Amino acid sequence: MERQSAQAIIEAILFTMGDSVEIVRLAETIEEDVKTTKEILTGMQEGYEKDNRGIMLLELEDSIQLCTKPDMYEYLIKIAKTPRKFVLTDTLLETLSIIAYKQPVTKLEIEKIRGVSCDHAVNRLVEFNLVTEVGRLDAPGRPLLFGTTEEFLRSFGVKSLGELPELNSVQMEEFKQQAEAEVQLQLDI
């Protein structure tokens, strides 16, 4: 195998795995012997040093790991401290609005309104710290209740849930018809 191709394969494997990988396994994958594989790894490490890259190869016994150079840690800390921007898809917004207006609410109640499973949407909203578990419903199975967080209020620029816009009956009827049409469409498929 061409050395450049072998390096690309090793780099892809080490990047994807994240942890250390045994050199023997790398050798088997690129169909070379261990000695040749070690030479390829040495060439890769020299290239990272020569090009002043932010990554390096770390040898651990008979394994190798792709990692960040220690002098890059301050930049990693800077980026980690930067607030994450998240994208709210239509599904997430719809689920969030149901939680905001109906809280505390169970996943089952959300699913009845939306007509589809909401596990992923609720989990993402919890991950974004817009929604949190606020307790359990006193019913069989004791399902979790969800409500909005202070981060939700900050993100949407409201001081309290009372400042959320009120839905009028015409809008509610339109939403209900749209939801019923979506459910019917899914049933037809």
PDB file of N, CA, C and O in Angstrom, residues 83-93 95-96 119-132 147-156:
ATOM      1  N   PRO A  83     -20.188  29.991  24.974  1.00  0.00           N
ATOM      2  CA  PRO A  83     -21.521  29.379  24.995  1.00  0.00           C
ATOM      3  C   PRO A  83     -21.851  28.719  23.659  1.00  0.00           C
ATOM      4  O   PRO A  83     -21.545  29.255  22.599  1.00  0.00           O
ATOM      5  N   ARG A  84     -22.436  27.516  23.763  1.00  0.00           N
ATOM      6  CA  ARG A  84     -22.813  26.799  22.545  1.00  0.00           C
ATOM      7  C   ARG A  84     -24.056  27.426  21.950  1.00  0.00           C
ATOM      8  O   ARG A  84     -24.984  27.783  22.651  1.00  0.00           O
ATOM      9  N   LYS A  85     -24.033  27.534  20.655  1.00  0.00           N
ATOM     10  CA  LYS A  85     -25.226  27.983  19.954  1.00  0.00           C
ATOM     11  C   LYS A  85     -25.963  26.736  19.507  1.00  0.00           C
ATOM     12  O   LYS A  85     -25.365  25.797  19.015  1.00  0.00           O
ATOM     13  N   PHE A  86     -27.253  26.747  19.715  1.00  0.00           N
ATOM     14  CA  PHE A  86     -28.023  25.588  19.311  1.00  0.00           C
ATOM     15  C   PHE A  86     -29.092  26.010  18.327  1.00  0.00           C
ATOM     16  O   PHE A  86     -29.526  27.153  18.308  1.00  0.00           O
ATOM     17  N   VAL A  87     -29.460  25.082  17.495  1.00  0.00           N
ATOM     18  CA  VAL A  87     -30.456  25.332  16.471  1.00  0.00           C
ATOM     19  C   VAL A  87     -31.747  24.639  16.892  1.00  0.00           C
ATOM     20  O   VAL A  87     -31.754  23.448  17.192  1.00  0.00           O
ATOM     21  N   LEU A  88     -32.808  25.405  16.914  1.00  0.00           N
ATOM     22  CA  LEU A  88     -34.107  24.838  17.245  1.00  0.00           C
ATOM     23  C   LEU A  88     -34.864  24.571  15.950  1.00  0.00           C
ATOM     24  O   LEU A  88     -35.288  25.498  15.270  1.00  0.00           O
ATOM     25  N   THR A  89     -35.004  23.301  15.634  1.00  0.00           N
ATOM     26  CA  THR A  89     -35.753  22.912  14.441  1.00  0.00           C
ATOM     27  C   THR A  89     -37.239  23.126  14.704  1.00  0.00           C
ATOM     28  O   THR A  89     -37.657  23.388  15.838  1.00  0.00           O
ATOM     29  N   ASP A  90     -38.042  22.994  13.660  1.00  0.00           N
ATOM     30  CA  ASP A  90     -39.487  23.136  13.826  1.00  0.00           C
ATOM     31  C   ASP A  90     -40.024  22.148  14.852  1.00  0.00           C
ATOM     32  O   ASP A  90     -40.883  22.482  15.668  1.00  0.00           O
ATOM     33  N   THR A  91     -39.511  20.929  14.812  1.00  0.00           N
ATOM     34  CA  THR A  91     -39.949  19.900  15.756  1.00  0.00           C
ATOM     35  C   THR A  91     -39.621  20.308  17.190  1.00  0.00           C
ATOM     36  O   THR A  91     -40.457  20.187  18.091  1.00  0.00           O
ATOM     37  N   LEU A  92     -38.406  20.805  17.406  1.00  0.00           N
ATOM     38  CA  LEU A  92     -38.014  21.235  18.748  1.00  0.00           C
ATOM     39  C   LEU A  92     -38.838  22.424  19.209  1.00  0.00           C
ATOM     40  O   LEU A  92     -39.274  22.480  20.362  1.00  0.00           O
ATOM     41  N   LEU A  93     -39.067  23.381  18.311  1.00  0.00           N
ATOM     42  CA  LEU A  93     -39.872  24.549  18.665  1.00  0.00           C
ATOM     43  C   LEU A  93     -41.307  24.150  19.011  1.00  0.00           C
ATOM     44  O   LEU A  93     -41.892  24.662  19.972  1.00  0.00           O
ATOM     45  N   THR A  95     -42.353  21.227  20.131  1.00  0.00           N
ATOM     46  CA  THR A  95     -42.332  20.519  21.412  1.00  0.00           C
ATOM     47  C   THR A  95     -42.112  21.494  22.558  1.00  0.00           C
ATOM     48  O   THR A  95     -42.787  21.418  23.593  1.00  0.00           O
ATOM     49  N   LEU A  96     -41.196  22.441  22.368  1.00  0.00           N
ATOM     50  CA  LEU A  96     -40.919  23.440  23.396  1.00  0.00           C
ATOM     51  C   LEU A  96     -42.146  24.295  23.683  1.00  0.00           C
ATOM     52  O   LEU A  96     -42.449  24.594  24.836  1.00  0.00           O
ATOM     53  N   ASP A 119     -39.586  11.694  22.178  1.00  0.00           N
ATOM     54  CA  ASP A 119     -38.411  11.376  22.996  1.00  0.00           C
ATOM     55  C   ASP A 119     -37.182  12.182  22.589  1.00  0.00           C
ATOM     56  O   ASP A 119     -36.540  12.813  23.420  1.00  0.00           O
ATOM     57  N   HIS A 120     -36.863  12.151  21.299  1.00  0.00           N
ATOM     58  CA  HIS A 120     -35.671  12.857  20.816  1.00  0.00           C
ATOM     59  C   HIS A 120     -35.784  14.361  21.072  1.00  0.00           C
ATOM     60  O   HIS A 120     -34.838  14.984  21.556  1.00  0.00           O
ATOM     61  N   ALA A 121     -36.930  14.928  20.759  1.00  0.00           N
ATOM     62  CA  ALA A 121     -37.113  16.369  20.915  1.00  0.00           C
ATOM     63  C   ALA A 121     -36.963  16.788  22.376  1.00  0.00           C
ATOM     64  O   ALA A 121     -36.255  17.755  22.687  1.00  0.00           O
ATOM     65  N   VAL A 122     -37.597  16.057  23.278  1.00  0.00           N
ATOM     66  CA  VAL A 122     -37.506  16.402  24.698  1.00  0.00           C
ATOM     67  C   VAL A 122     -36.066  16.238  25.187  1.00  0.00           C
ATOM     68  O   VAL A 122     -35.545  17.104  25.905  1.00  0.00           O
ATOM     69  N   ASN A 123     -35.401  15.170  24.769  1.00  0.00           N
ATOM     70  CA  ASN A 123     -34.011  14.956  25.179  1.00  0.00           C
ATOM     71  C   ASN A 123     -33.111  16.090  24.696  1.00  0.00           C
ATOM     72  O   ASN A 123     -32.218  16.540  25.427  1.00  0.00           O
ATOM     73  N   ARG A 124     -33.301  16.538  23.472  1.00  0.00           N
ATOM     74  CA  ARG A 124     -32.499  17.663  22.940  1.00  0.00           C
ATOM     75  C   ARG A 124     -32.781  18.944  23.724  1.00  0.00           C
ATOM     76  O   ARG A 124     -31.860  19.697  24.037  1.00  0.00           O
ATOM     77  N   LEU A 125     -34.040  19.188  24.045  1.00  0.00           N
ATOM     78  CA  LEU A 125     -34.392  20.394  24.800  1.00  0.00           C
ATOM     79  C   LEU A 125     -33.797  20.351  26.204  1.00  0.00           C
ATOM     80  O   LEU A 125     -33.361  21.381  26.725  1.00  0.00           O
ATOM     81  N   VAL A 126     -33.748  19.168  26.806  1.00  0.00           N
ATOM     82  CA  VAL A 126     -33.100  19.003  28.114  1.00  0.00           C
ATOM     83  C   VAL A 126     -31.601  19.263  27.959  1.00  0.00           C
ATOM     84  O   VAL A 126     -30.992  19.963  28.768  1.00  0.00           O
ATOM     85  N   GLU A 127     -31.011  18.736  26.890  1.00  0.00           N
ATOM     86  CA  GLU A 127     -29.583  18.944  26.619  1.00  0.00           C
ATOM     87  C   GLU A 127     -29.269  20.426  26.439  1.00  0.00           C
ATOM     88  O   GLU A 127     -28.237  20.904  26.887  1.00  0.00           O
ATOM     89  N   PHE A 128     -30.165  21.171  25.789  1.00  0.00           N
ATOM     90  CA  PHE A 128     -29.974  22.607  25.580  1.00  0.00           C
ATOM     91  C   PHE A 128     -30.315  23.421  26.830  1.00  0.00           C
ATOM     92  O   PHE A 128     -30.216  24.646  26.822  1.00  0.00           O
ATOM     93  N   ASN A 129     -30.749  22.747  27.900  1.00  0.00           N
ATOM     94  CA  ASN A 129     -31.134  23.377  29.158  1.00  0.00           C
ATOM     95  C   ASN A 129     -32.314  24.330  28.998  1.00  0.00           C
ATOM     96  O   ASN A 129     -32.423  25.324  29.700  1.00  0.00           O
ATOM     97  N   LEU A 130     -33.189  24.046  28.054  1.00  0.00           N
ATOM     98  CA  LEU A 130     -34.416  24.840  27.887  1.00  0.00           C
ATOM     99  C   LEU A 130     -35.574  24.181  28.631  1.00  0.00           C
ATOM    100  O   LEU A 130     -36.557  24.832  28.959  1.00  0.00           O
ATOM    101  N   VAL A 131     -35.446  22.881  28.878  1.00  0.00           N
ATOM    102  CA  VAL A 131     -36.479  22.090  29.537  1.00  0.00           C
ATOM    103  C   VAL A 131     -35.807  21.236  30.610  1.00  0.00           C
ATOM    104  O   VAL A 131     -34.654  20.835  30.451  1.00  0.00           O
ATOM    105  N   THR A 132     -36.536  20.969  31.687  1.00  0.00           N
ATOM    106  CA  THR A 132     -36.006  20.126  32.750  1.00  0.00           C
ATOM    107  C   THR A 132     -37.117  19.267  33.340  1.00  0.00           C
ATOM    108  O   THR A 132     -38.296  19.576  33.166  1.00  0.00           O
ATOM    109  N   GLY A 147     -40.938  20.832  32.441  1.00  0.00           N
ATOM    110  CA  GLY A 147     -41.253  22.251  32.429  1.00  0.00           C
ATOM    111  C   GLY A 147     -40.057  23.010  31.876  1.00  0.00           C
ATOM    112  O   GLY A 147     -38.987  22.449  31.659  1.00  0.00           O
ATOM    113  N   THR A 148     -40.249  24.293  31.674  1.00  0.00           N
ATOM    114  CA  THR A 148     -39.173  25.122  31.120  1.00  0.00           C
ATOM    115  C   THR A 148     -38.223  25.576  32.226  1.00  0.00           C
ATOM    116  O   THR A 148     -38.537  25.502  33.407  1.00  0.00           O
ATOM    117  N   THR A 149     -37.075  26.077  31.819  1.00  0.00           N
ATOM    118  CA  THR A 149     -36.031  26.514  32.749  1.00  0.00           C
ATOM    119  C   THR A 149     -35.854  28.031  32.685  1.00  0.00           C
ATOM    120  O   THR A 149     -36.438  28.703  31.827  1.00  0.00           O
ATOM    121  N   GLU A 150     -34.997  28.543  33.560  1.00  0.00           N
ATOM    122  CA  GLU A 150     -34.644  29.964  33.490  1.00  0.00           C
ATOM    123  C   GLU A 150     -33.930  30.272  32.179  1.00  0.00           C
ATOM    124  O   GLU A 150     -34.071  31.364  31.632  1.00  0.00           O
ATOM    125  N   GLU A 151     -33.158  29.306  31.677  1.00  0.00           N
ATOM    126  CA  GLU A 151     -32.462  29.488  30.395  1.00  0.00           C
ATOM    127  C   GLU A 151     -33.478  29.716  29.277  1.00  0.00           C
ATOM    128  O   GLU A 151     -33.238  30.491  28.363  1.00  0.00           O
ATOM    129  N   PHE A 152     -34.617  29.027  29.344  1.00  0.00           N
ATOM    130  CA  PHE A 152     -35.697  29.226  28.374  1.00  0.00           C
ATOM    131  C   PHE A 152     -36.156  30.686  28.418  1.00  0.00           C
ATOM    132  O   PHE A 152     -36.284  31.340  27.373  1.00  0.00           O
ATOM    133  N   LEU A 153     -36.394  31.207  29.616  1.00  0.00           N
ATOM    134  CA  LEU A 153     -36.846  32.591  29.758  1.00  0.00           C
ATOM    135  C   LEU A 153     -35.804  33.560  29.192  1.00  0.00           C
ATOM    136  O   LEU A 153     -36.140  34.478  28.443  1.00  0.00           O
ATOM    137  N   ARG A 154     -34.515  33.324  29.543  1.00  0.00           N
ATOM    138  CA  ARG A 154     -33.443  34.183  29.026  1.00  0.00           C
ATOM    139  C   ARG A 154     -33.375  34.123  27.507  1.00  0.00           C
ATOM    140  O   ARG A 154     -33.264  35.142  26.827  1.00  0.00           O
ATOM    141  N   SER A 155     -33.426  32.903  26.958  1.00  0.00           N
ATOM    142  CA  SER A 155     -33.292  32.718  25.509  1.00  0.00           C
ATOM    143  C   SER A 155     -34.407  33.393  24.730  1.00  0.00           C
ATOM    144  O   SER A 155     -34.188  33.870  23.620  1.00  0.00           O
ATOM    145  N   PHE A 156     -35.597  33.421  25.304  1.00  0.00           N
ATOM    146  CA  PHE A 156     -36.731  33.999  24.583  1.00  0.00           C
ATOM    147  C   PHE A 156     -37.079  35.404  25.067  1.00  0.00           C
ATOM    148  O   PHE A 156     -38.074  35.993  24.638  1.00  0.00           O
TER     149      PHE A 156
END
